[in-house]
mmCIF file of C-alpha atoms and ligand atoms in Angstrom:
data_model
loop_
_atom_site.group_PDB
_atom_site.id
_atom_site.type_symbol
_atom_site.label_atom_id
_atom_site.label_comp_id
_atom_site.label_asym_id
_atom_site.label_seq_id
_atom_site.Cartn_x
_atom_site.Cartn_y
_atom_site.Cartn_z
ATOM 1 C CA MET K 1 -2.871 58.994 0.929
ATOM 2 C CA GLN K 2 -2.535 58.282 4.849
ATOM 3 C CA PHE K 3 -3.198 55.142 6.650
ATOM 4 C CA THR K 4 -2.737 53.088 9.747
ATOM 5 C CA ALA K 5 0.247 50.852 9.896
ATOM 6 C CA ALA K 6 1.983 49.156 12.623
ATOM 7 C CA VAL K 7 5.618 50.247 12.797
ATOM 8 C CA LEU K 8 8.704 48.595 14.314
ATOM 9 C CA ARG K 9 11.132 51.776 15.313
ATOM 10 C CA GLY K 10 13.676 49.469 17.162
ATOM 11 C CA PRO K 11 14.837 45.949 17.721
ATOM 12 C CA ASP K 12 13.647 45.938 21.309
ATOM 13 C CA THR K 13 10.624 48.148 20.878
ATOM 14 C CA PRO K 14 6.862 47.163 20.819
ATOM 15 C CA PHE K 15 5.144 47.764 17.126
ATOM 16 C CA THR K 16 3.321 51.020 17.514
ATOM 17 C CA ILE K 17 0.204 51.821 15.392
ATOM 18 C CA GLU K 18 0.785 54.987 13.512
ATOM 19 C CA ASP K 19 -0.553 57.145 10.774
ATOM 20 C CA VAL K 20 1.843 56.639 7.808
ATOM 21 C CA THR K 21 1.674 58.413 4.550
ATOM 22 C CA LEU K 22 1.987 57.133 0.839
ATOM 23 C CA ASP K 23 2.664 59.840 -1.810
ATOM 24 C CA ASP K 24 2.755 57.942 -4.850
ATOM 25 C CA GLU K 25 0.283 56.195 -7.226
ATOM 26 C CA PRO K 26 0.941 52.700 -8.575
ATOM 27 C CA GLY K 27 3.500 53.026 -11.325
ATOM 28 C CA PRO K 28 3.277 50.664 -14.284
ATOM 29 C CA GLY K 29 3.400 47.004 -13.195
ATOM 30 C CA GLU K 30 2.370 47.988 -9.602
ATOM 31 C CA VAL K 31 -1.241 47.745 -8.077
ATOM 32 C CA LEU K 32 -2.396 49.464 -4.632
ATOM 33 C CA VAL K 33 -4.104 46.829 -2.520
ATOM 34 C CA ARG K 34 -6.423 47.450 0.562
ATOM 35 C CA ILE K 35 -5.074 45.047 2.907
ATOM 36 C CA ALA K 36 -8.004 42.153 4.597
ATOM 37 C CA GLY K 37 -5.322 40.282 6.787
ATOM 38 C CA GLY K 38 -1.676 39.553 7.095
ATOM 39 C CA GLY K 39 0.027 36.736 8.565
ATOM 40 C CA LEU K 40 2.597 37.076 11.246
ATOM 41 C CA CYS K 41 5.638 35.008 10.069
ATOM 42 C CA ARG K 42 8.958 34.094 12.209
ATOM 43 C CA THR K 43 10.838 36.167 9.354
ATOM 44 C CA ASP K 44 9.079 39.378 10.378
ATOM 45 C CA LEU K 45 10.066 38.974 14.380
ATOM 46 C CA ALA K 46 13.678 37.871 13.151
ATOM 47 C CA VAL K 47 14.038 41.595 12.073
ATOM 48 C CA ARG K 48 14.751 42.255 15.796
ATOM 49 C CA ARG K 49 17.693 39.938 15.638
ATOM 50 C CA SER K 50 19.069 40.899 12.280
ATOM 51 C CA GLY K 51 21.636 43.079 14.009
ATOM 52 C CA GLY K 52 20.712 46.474 11.905
ATOM 53 C CA ARG K 53 20.921 44.509 8.302
ATOM 54 C CA SER K 54 17.159 45.057 8.057
ATOM 55 C CA PRO K 55 16.599 48.846 8.388
ATOM 56 C CA LEU K 56 14.305 49.989 10.942
ATOM 57 C CA PRO K 57 12.134 51.834 11.664
ATOM 58 C CA ALA K 58 10.078 49.724 9.224
ATOM 59 C CA VAL K 59 6.494 48.563 8.137
ATOM 60 C CA LEU K 60 6.935 44.952 8.239
ATOM 61 C CA GLY K 61 4.430 42.119 7.176
ATOM 62 C CA HIS K 62 4.818 39.886 4.456
ATOM 63 C CA GLU K 63 1.921 37.464 4.257
ATOM 64 C CA GLY K 64 -0.764 39.878 2.955
ATOM 65 C CA SER K 65 -3.948 39.569 1.429
ATOM 66 C CA GLY K 66 -6.287 42.092 0.020
ATOM 67 C CA THR K 67 -8.552 43.793 -2.700
ATOM 68 C CA VAL K 68 -7.068 45.804 -5.372
ATOM 69 C CA VAL K 69 -7.866 49.179 -5.360
ATOM 70 C CA SER K 70 -5.973 50.687 -8.672
ATOM 71 C CA SER K 71 -3.744 49.595 -11.033
ATOM 72 C CA GLY K 72 -0.823 51.403 -12.718
ATOM 73 C CA GLY K 73 -1.307 49.364 -15.775
ATOM 74 C CA GLY K 74 0.749 46.986 -17.505
ATOM 75 C CA THR K 75 -0.794 44.094 -15.643
ATOM 76 C CA ASP K 76 -4.050 42.124 -16.003
ATOM 77 C CA LEU K 77 -4.956 42.871 -12.174
ATOM 78 C CA ALA K 78 -7.844 45.187 -11.880
ATOM 79 C CA ALA K 79 -9.563 47.126 -9.124
ATOM 80 C CA GLY K 80 -11.757 44.935 -6.835
ATOM 81 C CA ASP K 81 -9.750 41.743 -7.835
ATOM 82 C CA HIS K 82 -8.799 39.661 -4.532
ATOM 83 C CA VAL K 83 -5.024 39.065 -4.120
ATOM 84 C CA VAL K 84 -2.638 37.119 -1.886
ATOM 85 C CA LEU K 85 0.712 38.878 -2.031
ATOM 86 C CA SER K 86 3.983 36.896 -1.736
ATOM 87 C CA PHE K 87 7.863 37.557 -1.924
ATOM 88 C CA ASP K 88 9.440 39.883 -4.208
ATOM 89 C CA SER K 89 11.835 38.661 -7.190
ATOM 90 C CA CYS K 90 13.324 40.476 -10.088
ATOM 91 C CA GLY K 91 11.612 38.730 -12.849
ATOM 92 C CA SER K 92 14.845 38.671 -15.079
ATOM 93 C CA CYS K 93 17.838 37.087 -13.347
ATOM 94 C CA PRO K 94 18.331 33.256 -14.629
ATOM 95 C CA HIS K 95 16.549 32.129 -11.464
ATOM 96 C CA CYS K 96 13.458 34.168 -12.146
ATOM 97 C CA ARG K 97 13.479 33.180 -15.684
ATOM 98 C CA GLY K 98 13.736 29.574 -14.585
ATOM 99 C CA ALA K 99 10.544 29.481 -12.902
ATOM 100 C CA ALA K 100 12.479 29.472 -9.309
ATOM 101 C CA PRO K 101 11.930 33.164 -8.187
ATOM 102 C CA ALA K 102 12.619 32.143 -4.422
ATOM 103 C CA TYR K 103 16.498 31.767 -5.577
ATOM 104 C CA CYS K 104 16.308 35.325 -7.402
ATOM 105 C CA GLU K 105 19.956 36.742 -7.439
ATOM 106 C CA SER K 106 18.186 39.722 -5.609
ATOM 107 C CA PHE K 107 15.902 37.928 -3.115
ATOM 108 C CA ALA K 108 17.696 39.248 0.025
ATOM 109 C CA ALA K 109 18.145 42.735 -1.128
ATOM 110 C CA LEU K 110 14.722 42.931 -2.394
ATOM 111 C CA ASN K 111 12.869 41.170 0.702
ATOM 112 C CA LEU K 112 15.099 41.740 3.535
ATOM 113 C CA PHE K 113 17.913 44.316 3.247
ATOM 114 C CA GLY K 114 16.652 47.200 1.537
ATOM 115 C CA GLY K 115 13.682 46.506 -1.290
ATOM 116 C CA ARG K 116 13.599 48.001 -4.583
ATOM 117 C CA GLU K 117 15.281 51.493 -4.920
ATOM 118 C CA SER K 118 12.650 52.671 -7.233
ATOM 119 C CA ALA K 119 9.768 51.535 -4.750
ATOM 120 C CA PRO K 120 7.863 54.293 -3.200
ATOM 121 C CA ARG K 121 8.612 54.820 0.511
ATOM 122 C CA LEU K 122 6.220 55.333 3.449
ATOM 123 C CA THR K 123 6.780 58.467 5.686
ATOM 124 C CA ASP K 124 5.623 58.595 9.148
ATOM 125 C CA ALA K 125 3.598 61.582 10.678
ATOM 126 C CA ALA K 126 6.698 63.804 11.173
ATOM 127 C CA GLY K 127 7.331 63.251 7.529
ATOM 128 C CA ALA K 128 10.580 61.147 8.160
ATOM 129 C CA ALA K 129 10.730 58.060 5.653
ATOM 130 C CA LEU K 130 10.392 54.480 7.010
ATOM 131 C CA ALA K 131 12.565 51.963 5.387
ATOM 132 C CA PRO K 132 11.842 50.465 2.034
ATOM 133 C CA ARG K 133 9.049 47.961 1.283
ATOM 134 C CA TRP K 134 9.415 44.783 3.308
ATOM 135 C CA PHE K 135 9.314 41.680 1.062
ATOM 136 C CA GLY K 136 7.613 43.957 -1.830
ATOM 137 C CA GLN K 137 4.550 44.525 0.697
ATOM 138 C CA SER K 138 4.934 46.071 4.161
ATOM 139 C CA SER K 139 1.547 44.464 4.668
ATOM 140 C CA PHE K 140 1.166 45.134 8.636
ATOM 141 C CA ALA K 141 -0.881 48.251 7.158
ATOM 142 C CA ALA K 142 -4.460 49.258 5.680
ATOM 143 C CA TYR K 143 -2.701 49.308 2.229
ATOM 144 C CA ALA K 144 0.308 48.367 0.568
ATOM 145 C CA LEU K 145 1.682 49.312 -2.958
ATOM 146 C CA VAL K 146 3.075 46.220 -4.617
ATOM 147 C CA GLU K 147 4.575 44.692 -7.692
ATOM 148 C CA ALA K 148 1.703 42.915 -9.612
ATOM 149 C CA ARG K 149 4.290 40.448 -10.247
ATOM 150 C CA ASN K 150 4.075 39.178 -6.477
ATOM 151 C CA ALA K 151 0.200 39.363 -6.260
ATOM 152 C CA VAL K 152 -1.814 36.573 -7.148
ATOM 153 C CA ARG K 153 -5.372 36.734 -8.013
ATOM 154 C CA VAL K 154 -7.790 34.492 -6.151
ATOM 155 C CA ASP K 155 -11.437 33.532 -6.270
ATOM 156 C CA ARG K 156 -13.476 35.868 -4.688
ATOM 157 C CA SER K 157 -15.630 33.375 -2.963
ATOM 158 C CA LEU K 158 -12.596 32.701 -0.629
ATOM 159 C CA PRO K 159 -12.148 33.811 2.997
ATOM 160 C CA LEU K 160 -9.821 36.612 1.879
ATOM 161 C CA GLU K 161 -8.701 37.884 5.302
ATOM 162 C CA LEU K 162 -7.237 34.316 5.925
ATOM 163 C CA LEU K 163 -5.389 33.846 2.799
ATOM 164 C CA GLY K 164 -1.945 35.812 3.355
ATOM 165 C CA PRO K 165 0.025 32.865 4.991
ATOM 166 C CA LEU K 166 -0.291 31.075 1.694
ATOM 167 C CA GLY K 167 2.191 33.721 0.385
ATOM 168 C CA CYS K 168 4.975 32.558 2.693
ATOM 169 C CA GLY K 169 4.671 30.210 5.893
ATOM 170 C CA PHE K 170 2.008 27.784 4.258
ATOM 171 C CA LEU K 171 3.507 28.209 1.083
ATOM 172 C CA THR K 172 7.125 26.980 2.470
ATOM 173 C CA GLY K 173 5.904 24.010 4.305
ATOM 174 C CA ALA K 174 3.514 22.608 1.567
ATOM 175 C CA GLY K 175 5.995 23.613 -1.362
ATOM 176 C CA ALA K 176 8.778 21.556 0.364
ATOM 177 C CA VAL K 177 6.549 18.454 0.009
ATOM 178 C CA LEU K 178 4.782 18.847 -2.985
ATOM 179 C CA HIS K 179 7.749 20.483 -5.163
ATOM 180 C CA THR K 180 10.787 20.105 -3.631
ATOM 181 C CA PHE K 181 10.476 16.627 -2.619
ATOM 182 C CA ALA K 182 7.626 15.768 -4.998
ATOM 183 C CA ALA K 183 6.260 13.065 -2.377
ATOM 184 C CA GLY K 184 3.713 11.040 -3.116
ATOM 185 C CA PRO K 185 1.962 7.783 -2.029
ATOM 186 C CA GLY K 186 4.238 5.512 -0.494
ATOM 187 C CA ASP K 187 6.902 7.969 0.499
ATOM 188 C CA THR K 188 7.808 8.670 4.011
ATOM 189 C CA LEU K 189 8.439 12.176 5.767
ATOM 190 C CA VAL K 190 9.583 13.563 8.813
ATOM 191 C CA VAL K 191 8.696 17.030 9.971
ATOM 192 C CA LEU K 192 10.880 18.682 12.757
ATOM 193 C CA GLY K 193 8.780 21.379 14.459
ATOM 194 C CA ALA K 194 5.066 21.477 14.337
ATOM 195 C CA GLY K 195 4.676 25.167 13.875
ATOM 196 C CA ALA K 196 2.997 26.870 10.948
ATOM 197 C CA VAL K 197 5.379 25.816 8.429
ATOM 198 C CA GLY K 198 5.762 22.307 9.954
ATOM 199 C CA LEU K 199 1.983 21.940 9.967
ATOM 200 C CA ALA K 200 1.393 23.038 6.647
ATOM 201 C CA ALA K 201 3.990 20.467 5.559
ATOM 202 C CA VAL K 202 1.925 17.703 7.640
ATOM 203 C CA MET K 203 -1.303 18.646 5.786
ATOM 204 C CA ALA K 204 0.412 18.731 2.167
ATOM 205 C CA ALA K 205 1.683 15.197 2.969
ATOM 206 C CA GLY K 206 -1.720 14.183 3.934
ATOM 207 C CA ALA K 207 -3.144 15.343 0.808
ATOM 208 C CA ALA K 208 -0.447 13.720 -1.075
ATOM 209 C CA GLY K 209 -1.048 10.335 0.442
ATOM 210 C CA VAL K 210 2.570 10.532 2.313
ATOM 211 C CA THR K 211 2.982 8.702 5.876
ATOM 212 C CA THR K 212 4.423 11.621 7.869
ATOM 213 C CA VAL K 213 6.019 11.451 11.502
ATOM 214 C CA ALA K 214 5.893 14.820 13.216
ATOM 215 C CA VAL K 215 8.652 15.650 15.795
ATOM 216 C CA ASP K 216 8.101 18.313 18.359
ATOM 217 C CA ARG K 217 8.620 19.179 22.105
ATOM 218 C CA HIS K 218 5.078 20.474 23.038
ATOM 219 C CA PRO K 219 2.292 18.033 23.456
ATOM 220 C CA GLN K 220 -0.410 20.318 21.889
ATOM 221 C CA ARG K 221 1.660 20.929 19.022
ATOM 222 C CA LEU K 222 1.803 17.213 18.446
ATOM 223 C CA SER K 223 -1.705 16.643 19.008
ATOM 224 C CA LEU K 224 -2.442 19.307 16.111
ATOM 225 C CA ALA K 225 -0.131 17.383 13.939
ATOM 226 C CA GLU K 226 -1.775 14.165 14.818
ATOM 227 C CA ARG K 227 -5.098 15.746 14.086
ATOM 228 C CA PHE K 228 -3.713 16.608 10.431
ATOM 229 C CA GLY K 229 -2.702 12.788 10.107
ATOM 230 C CA ALA K 230 0.749 12.767 11.211
ATOM 231 C CA LEU K 231 2.050 10.051 13.539
ATOM 232 C CA PRO K 232 3.414 11.994 16.538
ATOM 233 C CA LEU K 233 6.713 11.691 17.956
ATOM 234 C CA PRO K 234 7.657 13.625 21.485
ATOM 235 C CA ALA K 235 11.144 15.379 20.550
ATOM 236 C CA ASP K 236 12.706 14.334 23.903
ATOM 237 C CA ALA K 237 12.723 10.664 22.668
ATOM 238 C CA ALA K 238 16.192 12.136 21.278
ATOM 239 C CA ASP K 239 17.595 12.358 24.944
ATOM 240 C CA GLY K 240 18.309 8.899 25.320
ATOM 241 C CA GLY K 241 19.548 8.493 21.535
ATOM 242 C CA GLY K 242 16.202 6.878 20.803
ATOM 243 C CA LEU K 243 14.910 9.204 18.060
ATOM 244 C CA PRO K 244 16.707 7.612 15.044
ATOM 245 C CA GLU K 245 15.458 4.364 15.925
ATOM 246 C CA ARG K 246 11.786 5.498 16.638
ATOM 247 C CA ILE K 247 11.405 7.201 13.438
ATOM 248 C CA ARG K 248 12.813 4.305 11.371
ATOM 249 C CA ARG K 249 10.160 1.978 13.118
ATOM 250 C CA LEU K 250 7.644 4.684 12.518
ATOM 251 C CA THR K 251 8.779 4.689 8.639
ATOM 252 C CA ASP K 252 9.273 1.167 7.830
ATOM 253 C CA GLY K 253 13.003 1.123 7.873
ATOM 254 C CA GLY K 254 13.844 4.771 7.284
ATOM 255 C CA ALA K 255 12.081 8.170 6.284
ATOM 256 C CA ARG K 256 12.763 9.143 2.413
ATOM 257 C CA TYR K 257 12.322 12.822 3.235
ATOM 258 C CA ALA K 258 12.480 15.122 6.410
ATOM 259 C CA LEU K 259 12.012 18.789 6.606
ATOM 260 C CA ASP K 260 13.460 20.691 9.585
ATOM 261 C CA THR K 261 11.824 23.582 10.803
ATOM 262 C CA THR K 262 13.723 23.987 14.437
ATOM 263 C CA ALA K 263 17.352 24.665 13.228
ATOM 264 C CA SER K 264 18.327 22.227 16.058
ATOM 265 C CA PRO K 265 21.511 20.441 15.378
ATOM 266 C CA ALA K 266 20.758 17.468 17.554
ATOM 267 C CA LEU K 267 17.349 16.900 15.847
ATOM 268 C CA ILE K 268 18.895 17.422 12.599
ATOM 269 C CA ASN K 269 21.767 14.889 13.168
ATOM 270 C CA ASP K 270 19.400 12.154 14.584
ATOM 271 C CA THR K 271 16.944 12.542 11.696
ATOM 272 C CA LEU K 272 19.565 12.303 9.114
ATOM 273 C CA ARG K 273 20.630 9.136 10.724
ATOM 274 C CA ALA K 274 16.983 7.943 10.504
ATOM 275 C CA LEU K 275 16.952 8.659 6.711
ATOM 276 C CA ARG K 276 17.089 5.862 4.238
ATOM 277 C CA PRO K 277 19.834 5.791 1.597
ATOM 278 C CA THR K 278 19.615 8.540 -0.738
ATOM 279 C CA GLY K 279 17.038 10.222 1.690
ATOM 280 C CA THR K 280 16.814 13.965 1.746
ATOM 281 C CA LEU K 281 16.462 16.360 4.550
ATOM 282 C CA GLY K 282 15.560 20.044 3.626
ATOM 283 C CA LEU K 283 16.540 22.981 5.978
ATOM 284 C CA VAL K 284 13.977 25.913 6.178
ATOM 285 C CA ALA K 285 14.637 27.531 9.467
ATOM 286 C CA ARG K 286 17.771 30.148 9.506
ATOM 287 C CA LEU K 287 20.646 28.499 11.627
ATOM 288 C CA HIS K 288 21.713 30.379 14.539
ATOM 289 C CA ALA K 289 25.226 28.462 14.883
ATOM 290 C CA PRO K 290 27.297 26.257 12.768
ATOM 291 C CA LEU K 291 25.743 23.188 12.208
ATOM 292 C CA ALA K 292 28.113 20.065 13.145
ATOM 293 C CA LEU K 293 27.195 17.203 11.280
ATOM 294 C CA GLU K 294 28.289 13.730 13.050
ATOM 295 C CA PRO K 295 30.327 11.281 11.166
ATOM 296 C CA GLY K 296 28.179 9.091 9.013
ATOM 297 C CA THR K 297 25.076 11.335 8.956
ATOM 298 C CA LEU K 298 25.314 11.966 5.075
ATOM 299 C CA ASP K 299 26.694 8.287 4.424
ATOM 300 C CA ARG K 300 24.937 6.296 1.637
ATOM 301 C CA GLY K 301 23.910 9.040 -0.574
ATOM 302 C CA ARG K 302 21.969 11.195 1.837
ATOM 303 C CA LEU K 303 21.387 14.713 0.787
ATOM 304 C CA LEU K 304 21.333 18.080 3.106
ATOM 305 C CA ARG K 305 19.816 20.695 1.369
ATOM 306 C CA HIS K 306 18.319 24.389 2.018
ATOM 307 C CA ILE K 307 14.922 25.132 0.513
ATOM 308 C CA CYS K 308 13.584 28.640 0.411
ATOM 309 C CA GLU K 309 9.762 29.411 0.229
ATOM 310 C CA GLY K 310 8.850 25.727 -0.919
ATOM 311 C CA ASP K 311 10.841 26.179 -4.084
ATOM 312 C CA ALA K 312 7.311 27.629 -5.388
ATOM 313 C CA VAL K 313 6.291 29.672 -8.108
ATOM 314 C CA PRO K 314 3.395 31.383 -5.864
ATOM 315 C CA ALA K 315 1.193 32.117 -8.911
ATOM 316 C CA LEU K 316 1.024 28.149 -9.234
ATOM 317 C CA LEU K 317 1.035 26.937 -5.784
ATOM 318 C CA ILE K 318 -1.307 29.318 -4.286
ATOM 319 C CA PRO K 319 -4.430 28.246 -6.294
ATOM 320 C CA ARG K 320 -3.131 24.459 -6.113
ATOM 321 C CA LEU K 321 -3.421 24.838 -2.253
ATOM 322 C CA LEU K 322 -6.665 26.699 -2.536
ATOM 323 C CA ARG K 323 -8.167 24.024 -4.413
ATOM 324 C CA LEU K 324 -6.968 21.338 -1.719
ATOM 325 C CA TRP K 325 -8.627 23.453 0.830
ATOM 326 C CA GLN K 326 -11.856 23.485 -1.157
ATOM 327 C CA ALA K 327 -11.602 20.003 -1.163
ATOM 328 C CA GLY K 328 -11.003 19.823 2.635
ATOM 329 C CA ARG K 329 -7.525 18.421 2.260
ATOM 330 C CA PHE K 330 -5.450 21.310 3.175
ATOM 331 C CA PRO K 331 -7.375 22.775 6.280
ATOM 332 C CA PHE K 332 -4.707 25.783 6.739
ATOM 333 C CA ASP K 333 -7.495 27.885 8.112
ATOM 334 C CA GLN K 334 -7.640 25.695 11.560
ATOM 335 C CA LEU K 335 -4.222 27.201 12.074
ATOM 336 C CA ILE K 336 -5.021 30.511 12.257
ATOM 337 C CA ARG K 337 -6.367 33.222 15.188
ATOM 338 C CA THR K 338 -7.192 36.507 13.961
ATOM 339 C CA TYR K 339 -6.310 39.686 16.034
ATOM 340 C CA PRO K 340 -7.060 43.374 15.128
ATOM 341 C CA LEU K 341 -3.842 44.809 13.417
ATOM 342 C CA ALA K 342 -3.682 47.108 16.704
ATOM 343 C CA ASP K 343 -3.093 44.103 19.082
ATOM 344 C CA ILE K 344 -0.145 43.119 16.856
ATOM 345 C CA ASN K 345 2.026 43.248 20.229
ATOM 346 C CA ARG K 346 -0.214 40.799 21.666
ATOM 347 C CA ALA K 347 0.070 38.236 18.763
ATOM 348 C CA GLU K 348 3.755 38.527 18.920
ATOM 349 C CA ARG K 349 3.593 37.555 22.531
ATOM 350 C CA ASP K 350 1.110 34.699 21.884
ATOM 351 C CA CYS K 351 3.262 33.510 18.858
ATOM 352 C CA ASP K 352 6.438 33.778 21.085
ATOM 353 C CA GLU K 353 4.737 31.746 24.097
ATOM 354 C CA GLY K 354 3.447 29.150 21.637
ATOM 355 C CA ARG K 355 -0.227 30.096 22.136
ATOM 356 C CA VAL K 356 -0.983 30.460 18.559
ATOM 357 C CA VAL K 357 0.384 28.534 15.479
ATOM 358 C CA LYS K 358 -0.236 31.435 13.026
ATOM 359 C CA PRO K 359 -1.550 35.046 13.895
ATOM 360 C CA VAL K 360 -3.340 36.960 11.368
ATOM 361 C CA LEU K 361 -3.709 40.710 11.942
ATOM 362 C CA ILE K 362 -6.529 42.437 10.326
ATOM 363 C CA PRO K 363 -6.411 46.170 10.049
ATOM 364 C CA ALA K 364 -9.412 48.320 10.798
ATOM 365 C CA ALA K 365 -11.693 49.169 8.207
ATOM 366 C CA PRO K 366 -10.304 52.539 5.975
ATOM 367 C CA ARG K 367 -11.726 55.627 7.688
ATOM 368 C CA GLY K 368 -13.947 57.859 5.605
HETATM 369 ZN ZN1 LIG V 1 15.324 37.210 -10.147
HETATM 370 ZN ZN1 LIG V 2 7.764 34.351 6.005
#
C-alpha cells in the first residue's frame, strides 16, 4: 500500500512530505493502524543531533494514536479498535518479564538505533528503503504497522487524535510522579522545566494531592504550570544562589521529590540541595555534558536516578491517565495544538521557539 509520510532525510534538512510504500501485511502479533494523530516529542528532534546513530532517511514519530485496520492474528486487537501506540520492547528479557519494559535490554536498539530486524520497512518513491521502524511505530504517516504489544486499546468515546502523547511524553511525566515516586497527599515535588513532560508531571501531582513547585525561565510556561496547580518559581532565582532556599520555603523545609526535564547542571545541583534527607531527584532529559555534582548535594541519603518512560507499563498507565482525564483531573488536552502533518516543519519551529507545548500532527484523510 502507498500513503503519505513525513520523511527526515538529513540532520539539517526540513521534513519532506512524501509518498511511501509498505509492501507487507501485518504478521502474527502485528496490527496495521490508520494514524489519527501523532505527537512531536523532543526525542524525534534529537535525531538531528544523534551524529548518525539514528539512521536516516527515516519516518519518525513515536506518539501515535489511531484505528486498527487489520491484524495478523495472535492478538486480541481487531479492526476498528482505537489504540494509543507506545514504545517498543522485546517482551522476553528479565526487565520486560518484570513489568519494566522501559528498561528492556533491547530498548535502545528497538526504539532508537535500528528497530527490529524482522520488521517491514517503508520504501520511498524511488524504491529505496527508509530506516527501520522508529520506536516500533514511525507514526508521522497515514499508517503504521506495529507490534500489537505496543498498542494500547482505548475507549472509542475518547478524542482519538489527541491521545498519542499519552504513549511517551505525558506518560513520562505522569509516570515519574505516580509510579517512580508513588507520590501522594502530603508529599512535595519540584518540577524543573514546564514543557510537555514537566507539565504532565505537574498535572499528575495535582491529581495525586502532591504540593508542586514548578521552575522555569519562561513566564508563560510558569503561568501554565500555575494554572494546573503548581507554585511557580522563576529559574533565574538561581542566579543569586537563592533557588534552594526558595524551594525549601515553598515545600515546608525541603522537597521529597524532584523531576528534572532540563538537563541543566546548575538547576540539578540547586534542587538536590533543596531536597529533604533521603529525597529523590529523577532525570528524564538526556544530558549533553558531564554532570558535575557539587560537594554535599547527595549527602543525607539523597538519591539521583534516571527515569525512562515514567517506569510505566503503558497498557496500565495509559488507561489510568484517561480515567483521570475523564474526571477532569489530568487535562492534558490543554497542552496540545494540532497541525496538519504537512505542516510538520512549522510545528517543529513552534516547538523550538516555545510557542507550543505539545504539537500533534494530523495526517490527511487517506485517498480513495
Ligand atoms: Zn525486553
Ligand atoms: Zn518521546
